[in-house]
Short mmCIF file of C-alpha atoms and ligand atoms in Angstrom, two decimals:
data_model
loop_
_atom_site.label_atom_id
_atom_site.label_comp_id
_atom_site.label_asym_id
_atom_site.label_seq_id
_atom_site.Cartn_x
_atom_site.Cartn_y
_atom_site.Cartn_z
CA MET A 146 118.65 60.48 22.25
CA ALA A 147 121.21 58.42 21.92
CA THR A 148 121.86 55.43 24.04
CA ALA A 149 125.54 56.04 26.13
CA THR A 150 127.02 53.26 26.72
CA LYS A 151 126.96 52.56 30.74
CA ARG A 152 130.13 53.82 32.23
CA PRO A 153 130.93 53.13 36.10
CA ALA A 154 130.26 55.92 38.03
CA ARG A 155 133.76 58.34 38.46
CA THR A 156 134.95 58.28 41.92
CA GLY A 157 138.30 60.07 40.76
CA LYS A 158 139.97 56.48 41.74
CA MET A 159 140.55 55.08 38.65
CA GLU A 160 139.50 51.43 39.30
CA ASN A 161 138.63 50.54 36.26
CA SER A 162 141.87 52.00 34.60
CA GLU A 163 144.82 49.81 33.04
CA PHE A 164 147.06 52.65 34.33
CA HIS A 165 145.43 51.63 37.80
CA GLU A 166 146.17 48.46 37.74
CA PHE A 167 149.40 48.59 36.50
CA PHE A 168 150.71 51.32 39.16
CA VAL A 169 149.02 49.01 42.46
CA ASP A 170 151.05 46.28 40.49
CA GLU A 171 154.12 48.97 40.91
CA LEU A 172 153.34 49.26 44.48
CA LYS A 173 153.38 45.45 44.83
CA ASP A 174 156.83 45.31 43.73
CA ILE A 175 158.34 47.87 46.02
CA TYR A 176 156.16 46.45 49.00
CA TRP A 177 157.83 43.24 48.56
CA ALA A 178 161.01 44.59 47.99
CA GLU A 179 160.68 46.75 51.70
CA LYS A 180 159.19 43.44 53.20
CA HIS A 181 162.68 41.95 51.64
CA LEU A 182 164.61 44.09 52.91
CA VAL A 183 163.71 44.84 56.72
CA LYS A 184 164.89 40.88 57.07
CA ALA A 185 168.26 42.37 55.32
CA LEU A 186 169.20 44.98 57.64
CA PRO A 187 169.61 42.99 60.56
CA LYS A 188 172.15 40.92 58.91
CA MET A 189 173.87 43.53 57.48
CA LYS A 190 173.99 45.15 60.84
CA LYS A 191 175.45 41.86 62.39
CA ALA A 192 178.25 41.88 59.68
CA ALA A 193 178.72 45.45 60.15
CA THR A 194 182.74 46.35 61.46
CA SER A 195 181.79 49.62 63.06
CA PRO A 196 179.43 50.59 65.58
CA GLU A 197 178.27 52.94 63.30
CA LEU A 198 177.69 51.61 60.19
CA ALA A 199 175.64 49.13 62.41
CA ASP A 200 173.80 51.87 64.21
CA ALA A 201 172.70 53.36 60.87
CA PHE A 202 171.35 49.85 59.64
CA GLU A 203 169.48 49.47 62.85
CA LYS A 204 168.09 52.96 62.14
CA HIS A 205 166.79 52.18 59.27
CA THR A 206 165.65 48.73 60.22
CA ALA A 207 163.35 51.04 61.95
CA GLU A 208 162.29 53.49 58.82
CA THR A 209 161.83 50.52 56.67
CA GLU A 210 159.09 49.28 58.94
CA THR A 211 157.45 52.60 58.94
CA HIS A 212 157.99 52.38 54.41
CA ILE A 213 156.41 49.02 55.06
CA ALA A 214 153.45 50.89 57.08
CA THR A 215 153.32 53.71 54.65
CA LEU A 216 152.71 51.55 51.79
CA GLU A 217 149.72 50.11 53.58
CA LYS A 218 148.22 53.14 53.71
CA ALA A 219 148.58 54.34 49.94
CA PHE A 220 146.98 50.59 49.35
CA GLU A 221 144.37 51.28 51.80
CA LEU A 222 143.66 55.16 50.28
CA LEU A 223 143.77 53.46 46.76
CA GLY A 224 140.86 50.96 47.91
CA GLU A 225 143.00 47.90 47.06
CA LYS A 226 144.56 45.03 49.22
CA ALA A 227 147.72 44.52 50.58
CA ALA A 228 149.86 42.57 48.41
CA ALA A 229 153.54 42.07 47.73
CA LYS A 230 155.00 40.89 44.28
CA LYS A 231 158.32 39.88 44.05
CA CYS A 232 160.75 42.62 42.64
CA ASP A 233 163.23 41.09 41.15
CA ALA A 234 166.08 44.32 41.43
CA MET A 235 165.92 44.36 44.72
CA ALA A 236 166.01 40.51 45.20
CA GLY A 237 169.50 40.89 42.78
CA LEU A 238 170.37 43.66 44.82
CA LEU A 239 170.09 42.11 48.31
CA GLU A 240 172.34 38.76 47.11
CA GLU A 241 174.94 40.89 46.31
CA ALA A 242 174.94 42.03 49.87
CA ASP A 243 175.41 38.59 51.18
CA GLY A 244 178.07 38.32 48.11
CA ILE A 245 179.93 41.36 49.97
CA ILE A 246 179.30 39.61 53.32
CA GLU A 247 180.92 36.04 52.02
CA ASP A 248 183.85 38.08 50.07
CA THR A 249 184.80 39.87 52.77
CA GLU A 250 186.47 39.30 56.24
CA LYS A 251 184.68 39.63 59.68
CA GLY A 252 186.35 43.00 61.58
CA THR A 253 187.59 44.33 58.35
CA MET A 254 186.77 48.08 57.37
CA ILE A 255 186.82 46.57 53.78
CA ARG A 256 183.92 45.06 54.65
CA ASP A 257 182.15 48.07 55.71
CA ALA A 258 183.10 49.71 52.45
CA GLY A 259 181.23 46.68 50.79
CA LEU A 260 178.46 46.60 53.14
CA ILE A 261 178.27 51.26 52.13
CA LEU A 262 178.47 50.16 48.65
CA ALA A 263 175.81 47.45 49.11
CA ALA A 264 173.32 49.41 50.80
CA GLN A 265 173.78 52.85 49.11
CA LYS A 266 172.77 50.59 45.91
CA VAL A 267 169.15 49.86 47.52
CA GLU A 268 168.61 53.00 48.84
CA HIS A 269 169.36 54.23 45.04
CA TYR A 270 166.64 51.60 43.96
CA GLU A 271 164.31 53.19 46.09
CA ILE A 272 164.80 56.55 45.43
CA ALA A 273 164.21 56.33 41.84
CA THR A 274 161.33 53.47 42.71
CA TYR A 275 159.70 55.77 44.97
CA GLY A 276 160.64 59.46 42.40
CA GLY A 277 158.65 57.79 39.71
CA LEU A 278 155.61 56.52 41.71
CA ARG A 279 155.12 59.77 43.65
CA THR A 280 154.61 61.83 40.10
CA LEU A 281 152.71 59.02 38.78
CA ALA A 282 150.52 59.11 41.85
CA SER A 283 150.47 62.94 41.35
CA THR A 284 149.73 62.66 37.21
CA MET A 285 146.74 60.01 38.66
CA GLY A 286 145.06 62.84 41.15
CA HIS A 287 145.63 60.40 44.11
CA GLU A 288 147.46 63.45 45.75
CA ASP A 289 147.28 61.43 49.48
CA VAL A 290 149.06 58.79 48.09
CA ALA A 291 151.71 61.09 46.18
CA LYS A 292 152.03 62.79 49.58
CA LEU A 293 152.75 59.52 51.54
CA LEU A 294 155.20 58.43 48.83
CA GLN A 295 157.02 61.81 48.99
CA GLN A 296 157.68 61.46 52.77
CA THR A 297 159.29 57.61 52.32
CA LEU A 298 161.58 59.28 49.10
CA ASP A 299 162.89 62.11 51.07
CA ASN A 300 164.05 58.98 54.07
CA GLU A 301 165.47 57.19 51.53
CA LYS A 302 167.65 60.29 50.59
CA ALA A 303 168.39 61.21 54.37
CA THR A 304 169.84 57.72 54.48
CA ASP A 305 171.97 57.80 51.02
CA GLU A 306 173.16 60.68 52.91
CA ALA A 307 173.99 59.27 56.14
CA LEU A 308 175.67 56.42 53.98
CA THR A 309 177.72 58.94 52.44
CA THR A 310 178.84 60.45 55.33
CA CYS A 311 179.60 57.54 56.65
CA ALA A 312 181.75 56.26 54.05
CA GLU A 313 184.01 59.40 53.75
CA SER A 314 184.19 60.20 57.82
CA LEU A 315 184.95 57.16 59.24
CA VAL A 316 184.95 54.06 56.71
CA ASN A 317 186.72 54.49 53.40
CA ASP A 318 190.44 55.62 54.77
CA GLN A 319 190.39 52.80 57.10
CA ALA A 320 189.61 51.08 54.31
CA VAL A 321 192.06 51.48 52.40
CA ALA A 322 195.46 51.49 54.58
CA GLU A 323 194.17 47.66 56.13
FE1 FE B 687 162.56 51.68 52.06
FE1 FE B 688 165.85 52.24 52.25
#
């Protein structure tokens, strides 16, 4: 009888695979991104000219808290500790948002147009990330995690659409007229 190499029991979690480690690392990256975004959104709310945009930022601050909690659930399902790893992309996008506030005048609609642009870049980054991670989770057989990531993905998409509506129905025409 051939002596089989001892392998860890299959748990379906792929704890020992490089792919699992890579996936968890990417979760840590978006976890960092969400944790920093939740601190930046109140600043964006304060900087906004129109109450409608301020409300949108306030709503998404609460939703971002949910995104953080949802990621914590995903870590738990994977048997991993929730940890943040610096996301250079989000750091850069938030720097851009700060730049918009510095470069535009308080109380103008041009500022709101700029804030919407900055916020939509953030949402698109999140949409790309959650879409990719959801697909990876599915591939690995982590349907429970994939479902959680899909929930957040749906919310990011709705936020992006709400920002487009705000730009089209209110902000952009007034910004052009300033
Ligand atoms: Fe988010
Ligand atoms: Fe978001």
